[in-house]
XYZ file of N, CA and C in Angstrom:
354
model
N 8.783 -2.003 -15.901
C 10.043 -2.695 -15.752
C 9.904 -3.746 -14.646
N 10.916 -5.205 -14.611
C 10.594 -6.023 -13.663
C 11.460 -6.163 -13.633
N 11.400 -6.043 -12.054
C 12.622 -6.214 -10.993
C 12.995 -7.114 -10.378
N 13.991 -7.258 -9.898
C 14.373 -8.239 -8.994
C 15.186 -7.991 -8.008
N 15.021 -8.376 -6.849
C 15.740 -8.088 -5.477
C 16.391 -9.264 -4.771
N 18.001 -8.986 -4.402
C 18.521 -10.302 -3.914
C 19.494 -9.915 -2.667
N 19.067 -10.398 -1.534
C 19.075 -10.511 -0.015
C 19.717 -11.405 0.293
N 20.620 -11.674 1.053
C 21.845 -12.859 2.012
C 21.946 -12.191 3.337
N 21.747 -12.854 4.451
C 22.659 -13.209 5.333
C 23.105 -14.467 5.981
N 24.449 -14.465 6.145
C 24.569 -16.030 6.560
C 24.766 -16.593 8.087
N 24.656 -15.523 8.687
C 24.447 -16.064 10.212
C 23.773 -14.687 10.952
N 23.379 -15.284 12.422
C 22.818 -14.442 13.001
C 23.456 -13.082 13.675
N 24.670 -13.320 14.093
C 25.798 -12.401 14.224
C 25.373 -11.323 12.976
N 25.465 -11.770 11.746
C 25.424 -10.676 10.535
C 24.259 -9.907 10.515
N 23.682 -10.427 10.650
C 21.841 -9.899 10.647
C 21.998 -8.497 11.868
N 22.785 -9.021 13.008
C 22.772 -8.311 14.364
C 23.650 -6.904 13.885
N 24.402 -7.269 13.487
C 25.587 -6.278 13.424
C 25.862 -5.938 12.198
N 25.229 -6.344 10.862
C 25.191 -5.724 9.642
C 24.008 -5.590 9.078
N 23.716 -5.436 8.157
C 22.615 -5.697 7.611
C 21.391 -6.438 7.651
N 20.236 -6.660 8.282
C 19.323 -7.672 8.493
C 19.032 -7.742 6.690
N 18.041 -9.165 6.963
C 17.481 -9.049 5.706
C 16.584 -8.132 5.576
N 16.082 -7.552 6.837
C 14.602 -6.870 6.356
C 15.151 -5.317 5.803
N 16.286 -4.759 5.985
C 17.009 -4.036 6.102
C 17.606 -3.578 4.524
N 17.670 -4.914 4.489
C 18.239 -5.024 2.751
C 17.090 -5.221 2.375
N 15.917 -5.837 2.190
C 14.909 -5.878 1.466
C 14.714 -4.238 1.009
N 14.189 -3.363 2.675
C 13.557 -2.228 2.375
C 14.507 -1.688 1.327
N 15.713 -1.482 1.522
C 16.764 -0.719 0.858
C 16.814 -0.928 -0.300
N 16.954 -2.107 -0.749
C 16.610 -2.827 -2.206
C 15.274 -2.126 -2.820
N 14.444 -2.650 -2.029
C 13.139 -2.468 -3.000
C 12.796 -1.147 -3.308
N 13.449 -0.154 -2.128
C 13.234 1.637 -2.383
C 14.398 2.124 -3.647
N 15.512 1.484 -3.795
C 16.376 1.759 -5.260
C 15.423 1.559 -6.403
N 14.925 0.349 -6.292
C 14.507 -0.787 -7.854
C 13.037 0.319 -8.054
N 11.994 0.638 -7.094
C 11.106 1.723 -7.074
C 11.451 2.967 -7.849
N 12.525 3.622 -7.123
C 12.995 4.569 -7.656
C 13.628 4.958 -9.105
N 13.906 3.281 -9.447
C 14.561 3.365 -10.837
C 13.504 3.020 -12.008
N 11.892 3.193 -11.784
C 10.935 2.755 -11.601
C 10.235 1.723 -12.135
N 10.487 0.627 -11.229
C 10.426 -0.738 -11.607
C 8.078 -1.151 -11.347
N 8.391 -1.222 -11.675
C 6.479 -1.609 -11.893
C 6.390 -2.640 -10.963
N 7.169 -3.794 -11.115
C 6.966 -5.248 -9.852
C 8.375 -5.290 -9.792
N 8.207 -5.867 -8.404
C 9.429 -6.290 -7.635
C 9.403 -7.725 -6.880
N 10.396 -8.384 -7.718
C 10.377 -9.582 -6.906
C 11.494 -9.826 -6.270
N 11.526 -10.849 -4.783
C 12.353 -10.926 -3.882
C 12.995 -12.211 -4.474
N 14.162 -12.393 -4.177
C 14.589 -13.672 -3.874
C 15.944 -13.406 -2.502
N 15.870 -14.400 -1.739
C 16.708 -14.510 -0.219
C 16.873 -15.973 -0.010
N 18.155 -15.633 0.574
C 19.038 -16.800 1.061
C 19.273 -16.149 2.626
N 18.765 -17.427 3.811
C 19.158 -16.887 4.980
C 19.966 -17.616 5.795
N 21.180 -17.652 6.191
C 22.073 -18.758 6.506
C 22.613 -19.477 5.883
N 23.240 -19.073 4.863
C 23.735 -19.467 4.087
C 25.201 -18.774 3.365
N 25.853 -19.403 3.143
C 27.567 -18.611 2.921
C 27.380 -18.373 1.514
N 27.778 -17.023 1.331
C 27.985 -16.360 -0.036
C 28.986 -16.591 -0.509
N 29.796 -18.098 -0.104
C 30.762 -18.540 -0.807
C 30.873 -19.982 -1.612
N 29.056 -20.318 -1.448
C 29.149 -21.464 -2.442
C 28.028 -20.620 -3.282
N 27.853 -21.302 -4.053
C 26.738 -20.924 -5.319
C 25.413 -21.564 -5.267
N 25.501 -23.091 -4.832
C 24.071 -23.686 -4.763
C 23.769 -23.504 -3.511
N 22.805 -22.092 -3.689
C 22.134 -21.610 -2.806
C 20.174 -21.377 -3.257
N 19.182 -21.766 -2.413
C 18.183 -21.951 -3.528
C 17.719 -20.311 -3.866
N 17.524 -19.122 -3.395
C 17.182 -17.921 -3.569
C 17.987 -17.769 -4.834
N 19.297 -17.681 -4.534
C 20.166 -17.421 -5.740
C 19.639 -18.177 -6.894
N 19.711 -19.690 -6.955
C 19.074 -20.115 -8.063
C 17.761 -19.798 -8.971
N 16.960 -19.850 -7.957
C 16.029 -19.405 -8.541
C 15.807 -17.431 -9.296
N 17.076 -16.985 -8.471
C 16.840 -15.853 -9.136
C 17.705 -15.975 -10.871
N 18.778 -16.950 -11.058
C 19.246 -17.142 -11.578
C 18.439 -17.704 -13.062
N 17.639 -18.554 -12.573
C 16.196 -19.036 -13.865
C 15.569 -17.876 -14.054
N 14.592 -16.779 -12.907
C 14.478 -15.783 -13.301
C 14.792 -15.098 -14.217
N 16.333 -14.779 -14.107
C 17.211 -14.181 -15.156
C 16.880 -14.847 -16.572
N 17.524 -16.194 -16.880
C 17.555 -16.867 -18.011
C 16.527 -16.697 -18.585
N 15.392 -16.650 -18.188
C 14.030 -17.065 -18.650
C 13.443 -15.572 -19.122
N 14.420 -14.216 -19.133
C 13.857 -13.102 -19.101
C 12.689 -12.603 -18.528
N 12.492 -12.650 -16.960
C 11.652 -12.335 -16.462
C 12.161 -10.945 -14.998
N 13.328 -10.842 -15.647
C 14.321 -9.342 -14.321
C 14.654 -8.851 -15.910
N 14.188 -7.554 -15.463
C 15.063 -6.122 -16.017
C 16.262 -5.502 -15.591
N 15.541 -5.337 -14.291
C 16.591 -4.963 -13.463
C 16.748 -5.865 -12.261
N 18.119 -6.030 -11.751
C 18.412 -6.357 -10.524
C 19.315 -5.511 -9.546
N 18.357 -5.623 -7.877
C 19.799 -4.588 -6.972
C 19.768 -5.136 -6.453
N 20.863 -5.452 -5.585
C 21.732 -6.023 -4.944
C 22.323 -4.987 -3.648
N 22.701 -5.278 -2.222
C 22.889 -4.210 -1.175
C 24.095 -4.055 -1.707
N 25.342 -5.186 -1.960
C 26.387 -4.624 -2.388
C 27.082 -6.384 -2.787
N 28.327 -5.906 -3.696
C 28.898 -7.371 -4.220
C 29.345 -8.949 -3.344
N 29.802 -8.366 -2.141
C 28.980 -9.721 -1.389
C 28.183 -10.342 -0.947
N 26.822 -9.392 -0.903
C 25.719 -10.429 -0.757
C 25.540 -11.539 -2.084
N 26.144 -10.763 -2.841
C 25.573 -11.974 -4.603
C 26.441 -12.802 -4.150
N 27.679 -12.578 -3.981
C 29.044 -13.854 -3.999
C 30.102 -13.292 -2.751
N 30.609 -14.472 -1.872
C 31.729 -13.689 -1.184
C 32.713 -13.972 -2.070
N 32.761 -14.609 -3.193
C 34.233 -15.395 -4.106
C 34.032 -14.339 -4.980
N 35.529 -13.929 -5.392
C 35.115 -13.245 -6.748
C 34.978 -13.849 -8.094
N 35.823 -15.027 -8.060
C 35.434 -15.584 -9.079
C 34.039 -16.182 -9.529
N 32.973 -16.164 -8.399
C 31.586 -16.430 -8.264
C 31.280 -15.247 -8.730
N 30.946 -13.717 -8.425
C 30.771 -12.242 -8.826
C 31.162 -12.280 -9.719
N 32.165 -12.606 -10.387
C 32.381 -12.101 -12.290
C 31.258 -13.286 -12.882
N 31.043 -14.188 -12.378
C 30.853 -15.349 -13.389
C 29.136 -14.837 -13.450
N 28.605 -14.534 -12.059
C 27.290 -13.719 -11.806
C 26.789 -13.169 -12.883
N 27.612 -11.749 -12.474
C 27.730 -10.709 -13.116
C 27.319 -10.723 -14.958
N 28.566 -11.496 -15.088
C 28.605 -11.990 -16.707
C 27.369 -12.374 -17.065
N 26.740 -13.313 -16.304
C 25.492 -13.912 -16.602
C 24.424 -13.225 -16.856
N 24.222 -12.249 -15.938
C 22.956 -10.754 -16.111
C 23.101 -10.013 -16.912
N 24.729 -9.825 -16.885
C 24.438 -8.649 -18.038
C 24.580 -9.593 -19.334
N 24.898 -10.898 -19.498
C 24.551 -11.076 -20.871
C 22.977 -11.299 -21.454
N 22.590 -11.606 -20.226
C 20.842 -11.992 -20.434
C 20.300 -10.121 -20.690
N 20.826 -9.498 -20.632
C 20.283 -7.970 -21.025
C 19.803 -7.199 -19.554
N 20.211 -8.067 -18.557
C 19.502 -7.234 -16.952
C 20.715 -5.858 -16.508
N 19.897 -5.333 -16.019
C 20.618 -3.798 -15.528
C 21.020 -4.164 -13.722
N 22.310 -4.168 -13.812
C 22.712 -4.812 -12.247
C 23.327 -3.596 -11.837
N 22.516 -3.057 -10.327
C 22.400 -2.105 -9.256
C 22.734 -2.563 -8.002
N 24.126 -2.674 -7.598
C 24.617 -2.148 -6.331
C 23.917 -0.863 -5.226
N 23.941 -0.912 -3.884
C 23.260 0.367 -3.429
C 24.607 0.617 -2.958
N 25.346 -0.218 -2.362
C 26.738 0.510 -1.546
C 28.063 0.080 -2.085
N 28.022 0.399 -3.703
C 28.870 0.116 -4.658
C 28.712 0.584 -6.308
N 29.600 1.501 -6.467
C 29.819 2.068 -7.841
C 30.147 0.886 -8.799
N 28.992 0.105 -9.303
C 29.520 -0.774 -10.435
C 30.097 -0.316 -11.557
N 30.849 -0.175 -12.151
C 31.705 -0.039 -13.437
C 32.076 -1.053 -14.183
N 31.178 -1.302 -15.445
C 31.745 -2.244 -16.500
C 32.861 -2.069 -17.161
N 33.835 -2.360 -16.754
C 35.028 -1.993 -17.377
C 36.002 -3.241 -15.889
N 37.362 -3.811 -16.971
C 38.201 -4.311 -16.390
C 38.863 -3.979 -14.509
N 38.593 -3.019 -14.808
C 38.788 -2.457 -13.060
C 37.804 -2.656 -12.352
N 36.625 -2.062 -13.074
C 35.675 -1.795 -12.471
C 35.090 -3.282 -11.934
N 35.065 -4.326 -13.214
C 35.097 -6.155 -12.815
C 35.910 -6.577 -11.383
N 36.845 -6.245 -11.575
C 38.410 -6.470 -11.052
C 37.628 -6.145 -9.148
N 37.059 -4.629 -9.295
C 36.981 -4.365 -7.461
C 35.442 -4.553 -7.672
């Protein structure tokens, strides 16, 4: 299975007091392992606001996707992908229509209208 791993922080404050990237990497890459992914690839955005979209990590994980080259993707939790929600559904929509399996670590994803919704 091929994986994919996607990492944000957007300032140094966050890194200090939430999550570093290296933090989310390990955490990431020990889920996508466990779910047992054969390769794991990174993509990261560092300083950068999870409230625009043209971000280059994101993009490129985004061709990734299209191009069927992620099975799976985890994610630490729904704001590192997007702080907008209307960015997170539109995400979202996108992976799972390309056929990828999208893994939250500190979030119960549920496909279903609610489950979209929080």
């Amino acid at each position: 299975m091929q994986a994919a791993i996607y990492v944000r922080v957007s300032t140094d404050d966050q890194a200090r007091h939430g999550f570093s990237l290296a933090e989310q990497r390990e955490a990431c890459r020990a889920r996508a392992s466990s779910l047992g992914a054969s390769t794991i690839r990174e993509f990261a955005d560092e300083g950068i606001s999870g409230s625009i979209m043209d971000r280059p990590g994101l993009t490129s994980l985004r061709g990734a996707v299209r191009n069927n080259q992620v099975d799976l993707l985890v994610v630490r939790d729904p704001d590192r992908l997007s702080r907008k929600l209307s960015h997170q559904l539109l995400l979202t929509e996108e992976i799972e229509k390309a056929g990828v399996r999208l893994e939250f670590l500190d979030f119960d994803w549920k496909d279903s209208p609610e489950g979209r919704l929080f």
